[in-house]
mmCIF file of C-alpha atoms and ligand atoms in Angstrom:
data_model
loop_
_atom_site.group_PDB
_atom_site.id
_atom_site.type_symbol
_atom_site.label_atom_id
_atom_site.label_comp_id
_atom_site.label_asym_id
_atom_site.label_seq_id
_atom_site.Cartn_x
_atom_site.Cartn_y
_atom_site.Cartn_z
ATOM 1 C CA UNK A 1 91.572 -50.685 104.042
ATOM 2 C CA UNK A 2 88.121 -50.138 102.479
ATOM 3 C CA UNK A 3 85.620 -48.693 104.933
ATOM 4 C CA UNK A 4 82.442 -50.720 105.337
ATOM 5 C CA UNK A 5 79.656 -49.359 103.193
ATOM 6 C CA UNK A 6 76.409 -48.772 104.978
ATOM 7 C CA UNK A 7 78.248 -48.195 108.249
ATOM 8 C CA UNK A 8 76.498 -45.104 109.566
ATOM 9 C CA UNK A 9 79.737 -43.420 110.568
ATOM 10 C CA UNK A 10 78.404 -39.911 109.890
ATOM 11 C CA UNK A 11 74.849 -40.399 111.160
ATOM 12 C CA UNK A 12 73.490 -37.160 112.620
ATOM 13 C CA UNK A 13 76.251 -35.051 111.051
ATOM 14 C CA UNK A 14 75.727 -32.249 108.564
ATOM 15 C CA UNK A 15 78.378 -32.106 105.867
ATOM 16 C CA UNK A 16 78.991 -29.281 103.408
ATOM 17 C CA UNK A 17 80.880 -30.228 100.231
ATOM 18 C CA UNK A 18 82.058 -27.913 97.445
ATOM 19 C CA UNK A 19 82.814 -29.163 93.940
ATOM 20 C CA UNK A 20 83.765 -28.117 90.434
ATOM 21 C CA UNK A 21 85.760 -25.283 88.946
ATOM 22 C CA UNK A 22 84.509 -21.767 89.580
ATOM 23 C CA UNK A 23 83.760 -19.504 86.619
ATOM 24 C CA UNK A 24 84.936 -15.914 86.551
ATOM 25 C CA UNK A 25 83.012 -13.908 84.014
ATOM 26 C CA UNK A 26 84.681 -11.501 81.567
ATOM 27 C CA UNK A 27 81.588 -10.457 79.638
ATOM 28 C CA UNK A 28 78.103 -11.882 78.919
ATOM 29 C CA UNK A 29 79.483 -14.709 76.745
ATOM 30 C CA UNK A 30 82.919 -15.494 78.228
ATOM 31 C CA UNK A 31 84.466 -16.693 81.451
ATOM 32 C CA UNK A 32 87.739 -17.988 82.926
ATOM 33 C CA UNK A 33 87.715 -21.428 84.507
ATOM 34 C CA UNK A 34 89.898 -24.516 85.063
ATOM 35 C CA UNK A 35 89.968 -28.236 84.251
ATOM 36 C CA UNK A 36 88.126 -29.481 87.338
ATOM 37 C CA UNK A 37 85.424 -32.019 86.449
ATOM 38 C CA UNK A 38 83.774 -31.977 89.884
ATOM 39 C CA UNK A 39 84.050 -35.789 90.103
ATOM 40 C CA UNK A 40 86.004 -35.836 93.381
ATOM 41 C CA UNK A 41 83.589 -33.494 95.169
ATOM 42 C CA UNK A 42 80.499 -35.313 93.880
ATOM 43 C CA UNK A 43 82.001 -38.622 95.003
ATOM 44 C CA UNK A 44 82.617 -37.153 98.478
ATOM 45 C CA UNK A 45 79.023 -35.892 98.639
ATOM 46 C CA UNK A 46 77.705 -39.354 97.694
ATOM 47 C CA UNK A 47 79.997 -41.143 100.155
ATOM 48 C CA UNK A 48 79.084 -38.782 103.012
ATOM 49 C CA UNK A 49 75.403 -39.354 102.313
ATOM 50 C CA UNK A 50 75.910 -43.134 102.254
ATOM 51 C CA UNK A 51 77.645 -42.791 105.607
ATOM 52 C CA UNK A 52 74.473 -41.279 107.039
ATOM 53 C CA UNK A 53 75.249 -37.546 106.855
ATOM 54 C CA UNK A 54 72.881 -34.797 105.747
ATOM 55 C CA UNK A 55 74.775 -33.386 102.777
ATOM 56 C CA UNK A 56 74.741 -30.005 101.063
ATOM 57 C CA UNK A 57 76.679 -29.808 97.788
ATOM 58 C CA UNK A 58 77.691 -26.334 96.654
ATOM 59 C CA UNK A 59 78.667 -26.813 93.056
ATOM 60 C CA UNK A 60 80.105 -24.884 90.155
ATOM 61 C CA UNK A 61 78.748 -26.014 86.768
ATOM 62 C CA UNK A 62 79.719 -29.624 85.942
ATOM 63 C CA UNK A 63 78.474 -32.356 83.615
ATOM 64 C CA UNK A 64 77.555 -34.530 86.592
ATOM 65 C CA UNK A 65 74.250 -35.426 88.213
ATOM 66 C CA UNK A 66 74.132 -34.777 91.939
ATOM 67 C CA UNK A 67 73.498 -37.809 94.175
ATOM 68 C CA UNK A 68 69.808 -38.192 95.072
ATOM 69 C CA UNK A 69 68.875 -36.782 98.450
ATOM 70 C CA UNK A 70 71.691 -34.251 98.546
ATOM 71 C CA UNK A 71 70.751 -30.557 98.749
ATOM 72 C CA UNK A 72 72.338 -28.840 95.750
ATOM 73 C CA UNK A 73 73.358 -25.181 95.761
ATOM 74 C CA UNK A 74 74.518 -24.103 92.290
ATOM 75 C CA UNK A 75 77.089 -21.310 92.078
ATOM 76 C CA UNK A 76 79.269 -19.856 89.344
ATOM 77 C CA UNK A 77 81.969 -17.508 90.617
ATOM 78 C CA UNK A 78 84.361 -17.633 93.559
ATOM 79 C CA UNK A 79 82.441 -14.725 95.063
ATOM 80 C CA UNK A 80 79.190 -16.777 94.865
ATOM 81 C CA UNK A 81 80.987 -19.777 96.368
ATOM 82 C CA UNK A 82 82.446 -17.724 99.233
ATOM 83 C CA UNK A 83 79.013 -16.332 100.053
ATOM 84 C CA UNK A 84 77.322 -19.754 99.924
ATOM 85 C CA UNK A 85 79.996 -21.433 102.080
ATOM 86 C CA UNK A 86 80.165 -18.697 104.711
ATOM 87 C CA UNK A 87 76.369 -18.605 104.967
ATOM 88 C CA UNK A 88 75.989 -22.379 105.420
ATOM 89 C CA UNK A 89 79.134 -23.354 107.316
ATOM 90 C CA UNK A 90 77.840 -22.390 110.809
ATOM 91 C CA UNK A 91 74.966 -24.914 110.522
ATOM 92 C CA UNK A 92 77.256 -27.757 109.392
ATOM 93 C CA UNK A 93 79.599 -30.071 111.264
ATOM 94 C CA UNK A 94 82.131 -30.522 108.463
ATOM 95 C CA UNK A 95 83.256 -28.732 105.316
ATOM 96 C CA UNK A 96 85.042 -30.622 102.518
ATOM 97 C CA UNK A 97 86.380 -28.022 100.115
ATOM 98 C CA UNK A 98 86.925 -30.006 96.904
ATOM 99 C CA UNK A 99 86.078 -27.090 94.584
ATOM 100 C CA UNK A 100 88.849 -25.874 92.302
ATOM 101 C CA UNK A 101 88.569 -22.209 93.156
ATOM 102 C CA UNK A 102 89.840 -19.517 90.804
ATOM 103 C CA UNK A 103 92.729 -17.601 92.346
ATOM 104 C CA UNK A 104 92.094 -14.476 90.280
ATOM 105 C CA UNK A 105 89.006 -12.795 88.904
ATOM 106 C CA UNK A 106 88.618 -9.988 86.365
ATOM 107 C CA UNK A 107 88.838 -6.537 87.948
ATOM 108 C CA UNK A 108 85.794 -5.542 85.901
ATOM 109 C CA UNK A 109 83.064 -7.526 84.151
ATOM 110 C CA UNK A 110 82.021 -5.995 80.813
ATOM 111 C CA UNK A 111 78.250 -5.402 80.471
ATOM 112 C CA UNK A 112 78.405 -6.038 76.742
ATOM 113 C CA UNK A 113 80.394 -8.540 74.696
ATOM 114 C CA UNK A 114 83.990 -7.390 74.354
ATOM 115 C CA UNK A 115 84.688 -6.514 70.713
ATOM 116 C CA UNK A 116 87.931 -6.563 68.815
ATOM 117 C CA UNK A 117 88.784 -3.337 67.049
ATOM 118 C CA UNK A 118 91.492 -2.448 64.533
ATOM 119 C CA UNK A 119 93.358 -0.847 67.461
ATOM 120 C CA UNK A 120 93.530 -3.801 69.841
ATOM 121 C CA UNK A 121 95.939 -6.370 68.394
ATOM 122 C CA UNK A 122 96.762 -7.134 72.004
ATOM 123 C CA UNK A 123 94.240 -7.363 74.777
ATOM 124 C CA UNK A 124 95.335 -7.006 78.373
ATOM 125 C CA UNK A 125 93.068 -8.576 80.944
ATOM 126 C CA UNK A 126 93.474 -7.229 84.464
ATOM 127 C CA UNK A 127 92.806 -9.720 87.272
ATOM 128 C CA UNK A 128 92.685 -9.411 91.054
ATOM 129 C CA UNK A 129 93.002 -12.068 93.746
ATOM 130 C CA UNK A 130 89.834 -13.816 94.839
ATOM 131 C CA UNK A 131 89.056 -14.146 98.563
ATOM 132 C CA UNK A 132 90.556 -17.262 100.200
ATOM 133 C CA UNK A 133 87.398 -19.056 101.326
ATOM 134 C CA UNK A 134 89.081 -21.547 103.690
ATOM 135 C CA UNK A 135 90.976 -18.728 105.420
ATOM 136 C CA UNK A 136 87.680 -16.903 105.948
ATOM 137 C CA UNK A 137 86.110 -20.129 107.243
ATOM 138 C CA UNK A 138 89.027 -20.579 109.696
ATOM 139 C CA UNK A 139 88.022 -17.285 111.354
ATOM 140 C CA UNK A 140 84.495 -18.479 112.158
ATOM 141 C CA UNK A 141 85.264 -22.151 112.773
ATOM 142 C CA UNK A 142 84.217 -23.666 116.102
ATOM 143 C CA UNK A 143 86.196 -26.377 117.928
ATOM 144 C CA UNK A 144 83.492 -28.961 117.139
ATOM 145 C CA UNK A 145 83.710 -28.379 113.373
ATOM 146 C CA UNK A 146 85.960 -30.220 110.940
ATOM 147 C CA UNK A 147 87.430 -28.637 107.809
ATOM 148 C CA UNK A 148 89.119 -30.512 104.986
ATOM 149 C CA UNK A 149 90.944 -28.875 102.087
ATOM 150 C CA UNK A 150 92.393 -30.194 98.864
ATOM 151 C CA UNK A 151 95.705 -29.158 97.377
ATOM 152 C CA UNK A 152 96.407 -29.506 93.711
ATOM 153 C CA UNK A 153 100.172 -29.371 93.320
ATOM 154 C CA UNK A 154 102.547 -29.884 90.422
ATOM 155 C CA UNK A 155 105.680 -30.032 92.628
ATOM 156 C CA UNK A 156 106.744 -30.385 96.307
ATOM 157 C CA UNK A 157 103.367 -31.949 97.020
ATOM 158 C CA UNK A 158 103.936 -32.751 100.710
ATOM 159 C CA UNK A 159 105.737 -29.548 101.684
ATOM 160 C CA UNK A 160 103.186 -27.355 99.921
ATOM 161 C CA UNK A 161 100.355 -29.430 101.345
ATOM 162 C CA UNK A 162 101.626 -29.010 104.893
ATOM 163 C CA UNK A 163 101.865 -25.246 104.424
ATOM 164 C CA UNK A 164 98.268 -25.123 103.214
ATOM 165 C CA UNK A 165 97.053 -27.280 106.098
ATOM 166 C CA UNK A 166 98.552 -24.787 108.543
ATOM 167 C CA UNK A 167 97.717 -21.536 106.787
ATOM 168 C CA UNK A 168 94.068 -22.565 106.342
ATOM 169 C CA UNK A 169 93.777 -24.118 109.860
ATOM 170 C CA UNK A 170 92.512 -27.412 108.435
ATOM 171 C CA UNK A 171 91.919 -30.709 110.223
ATOM 172 C CA UNK A 172 93.007 -32.592 107.125
ATOM 173 C CA UNK A 173 94.483 -31.765 103.759
ATOM 174 C CA UNK A 174 94.075 -34.009 100.733
ATOM 175 C CA UNK A 175 97.084 -33.453 98.487
ATOM 176 C CA UNK A 176 97.268 -34.598 94.911
ATOM 177 C CA UNK A 177 99.895 -34.315 92.234
ATOM 178 C CA UNK A 178 98.151 -32.801 89.213
ATOM 179 C CA UNK A 179 101.320 -32.936 87.105
ATOM 180 C CA UNK A 180 100.586 -36.637 86.579
ATOM 181 C CA UNK A 181 98.425 -37.205 83.511
ATOM 182 C CA UNK A 182 96.896 -40.423 84.876
ATOM 183 C CA UNK A 183 95.259 -38.906 87.970
ATOM 184 C CA UNK A 184 93.661 -35.721 89.201
ATOM 185 C CA UNK A 185 91.478 -33.146 87.561
ATOM 186 C CA UNK A 186 89.528 -34.932 84.878
ATOM 187 C CA UNK A 187 89.893 -38.677 85.178
ATOM 188 C CA UNK A 188 87.950 -41.234 87.182
ATOM 189 C CA UNK A 189 91.003 -42.221 89.205
ATOM 190 C CA UNK A 190 93.097 -40.426 91.736
ATOM 191 C CA UNK A 191 95.908 -40.988 94.196
ATOM 192 C CA UNK A 192 96.069 -38.684 97.165
ATOM 193 C CA UNK A 193 98.022 -38.152 100.338
ATOM 194 C CA UNK A 194 96.094 -37.297 103.493
ATOM 195 C CA UNK A 195 98.054 -34.853 105.656
ATOM 196 C CA UNK A 196 97.089 -34.354 109.293
ATOM 197 C CA UNK A 197 98.086 -31.535 111.678
ATOM 198 C CA UNK A 198 100.190 -33.938 113.786
ATOM 199 C CA UNK A 199 102.462 -34.465 110.780
ATOM 200 C CA UNK A 200 101.079 -37.903 109.917
ATOM 201 C CA UNK A 201 100.764 -38.483 106.180
ATOM 202 C CA UNK A 202 99.123 -41.393 104.438
ATOM 203 C CA UNK A 203 99.158 -42.041 100.708
ATOM 204 C CA UNK A 204 96.301 -43.983 99.121
ATOM 205 C CA UNK A 205 96.877 -46.383 96.271
ATOM 206 C CA UNK A 206 95.869 -45.176 92.818
ATOM 207 C CA UNK A 207 92.183 -46.051 92.733
ATOM 208 C CA UNK A 208 88.773 -44.715 91.753
ATOM 209 C CA UNK A 209 87.658 -41.327 93.032
ATOM 210 C CA UNK A 210 84.672 -43.150 94.542
ATOM 211 C CA UNK A 211 86.907 -45.328 96.710
ATOM 212 C CA UNK A 212 89.056 -42.345 97.692
ATOM 213 C CA UNK A 213 85.878 -40.479 98.652
ATOM 214 C CA UNK A 214 84.831 -43.348 100.942
ATOM 215 C CA UNK A 215 88.235 -43.437 102.611
ATOM 216 C CA UNK A 216 88.087 -39.662 103.034
ATOM 217 C CA UNK A 217 84.617 -39.815 104.586
ATOM 218 C CA UNK A 218 85.764 -42.542 106.957
ATOM 219 C CA UNK A 219 88.634 -40.284 108.050
ATOM 220 C CA UNK A 220 86.300 -37.332 108.533
ATOM 221 C CA UNK A 221 84.176 -39.548 110.806
ATOM 222 C CA UNK A 222 87.319 -40.425 112.819
ATOM 223 C CA UNK A 223 88.157 -36.710 113.182
ATOM 224 C CA UNK A 224 84.922 -36.237 115.151
ATOM 225 C CA UNK A 225 86.048 -38.745 117.762
HETATM 226 N N1 LIG B 301 90.637 -22.427 98.238
HETATM 227 C C1 LIG B 301 89.811 -21.522 98.862
HETATM 228 N N2 LIG B 301 89.737 -20.226 98.387
HETATM 229 C C2 LIG B 301 90.507 -19.836 97.354
HETATM 230 C C3 LIG B 301 91.380 -20.757 96.729
HETATM 231 C C4 LIG B 301 91.420 -22.060 97.202
HETATM 232 O O1 LIG B 301 89.128 -21.863 99.828
HETATM 233 N N3 LIG B 301 90.425 -18.580 96.916
HETATM 234 C C5 LIG B 301 90.669 -23.813 98.762
HETATM 235 C C6 LIG B 301 90.483 -24.897 97.724
HETATM 236 O O2 LIG B 301 89.114 -25.251 97.566
HETATM 237 C C7 LIG B 301 91.290 -26.044 98.328
HETATM 238 C C8 LIG B 301 92.389 -25.345 99.112
HETATM 239 O O3 LIG B 301 91.937 -24.006 99.315
HETATM 240 O O4 LIG B 301 90.537 -26.830 99.231
HETATM 241 C C9 LIG B 301 93.716 -25.328 98.434
HETATM 242 O O5 LIG B 301 93.549 -24.829 97.115
HETATM 243 P P1 LIG B 301 94.825 -24.619 96.201
HETATM 244 O O6 LIG B 301 94.411 -24.003 94.917
HETATM 245 O O7 LIG B 301 95.617 -25.893 96.178
HETATM 246 O O8 LIG B 301 95.675 -23.580 97.098
HETATM 247 P P2 LIG B 301 95.798 -22.006 97.096
HETATM 248 O O9 LIG B 301 95.665 -21.554 98.519
HETATM 249 O O10 LIG B 301 94.881 -21.363 96.124
HETATM 250 O O11 LIG B 301 97.316 -21.783 96.675
HETATM 251 P P3 LIG B 301 98.012 -21.983 95.215
HETATM 252 O O12 LIG B 301 96.942 -22.246 94.181
HETATM 253 O O13 LIG B 301 98.746 -20.710 94.983
HETATM 254 O O14 LIG B 301 98.916 -23.176 95.373
HETATM 255 CA CA1 LIG B 302 94.726 -22.020 93.925
#
């Protein structure tokens, strides 16, 4: 089951990976974000590089160190991420969208720190939907390019995953059940199901994110064939 390390399965390919949880700013000292650690995306970037690819990692802030030799593009917000992905995607062969992207962003960002006043015992924050990056990518995707999405689900993992695969025109969707405390967002381990457009699904054992990243990279290499 484990792909051979050092096998240059992605030699000559350019791979774009996104990682981490985007930050949506409210004011100069506050932002909205999520629990993503970035570990899965960083592991994919490392595995793709080990497989011989030229890797660009577009990353929201994380506590991780990027793998040596990978080009790092730091971003904060979903808007930054969308811009960075859409700019770089045309020059890449594959996109692995492991970033945990905010679904909503504040309608307005305050220039100054938001203050409490005697009048505001309640504070209503107005949010608007962020752009769906993978849907935008689908519009400019060429037949020779591969796109892979992730789906964090707390229920109906396969059915929701299949819907996302189709709506985002992906070549593969990596679904994981984030309702389980032992896997997913923050830990070192994960268990995912790969969903392909032909309806084939394949669940990995529960294992390290590094091993899952290698299996994923091996599958991306197969998608080019
Ligand atoms: N994604 C994206 N742009 C967004 C939100 C998500 O490109 N604005 C990407 C994620 O990086 C991931 C995939 O879409 O690869 C699925 O993300 P997920 O949050 O599971 O799905 P959503 O489409 O946001 O739907 P929901 O959160 O409502 O389930
Ligand atoms: Ca979402």
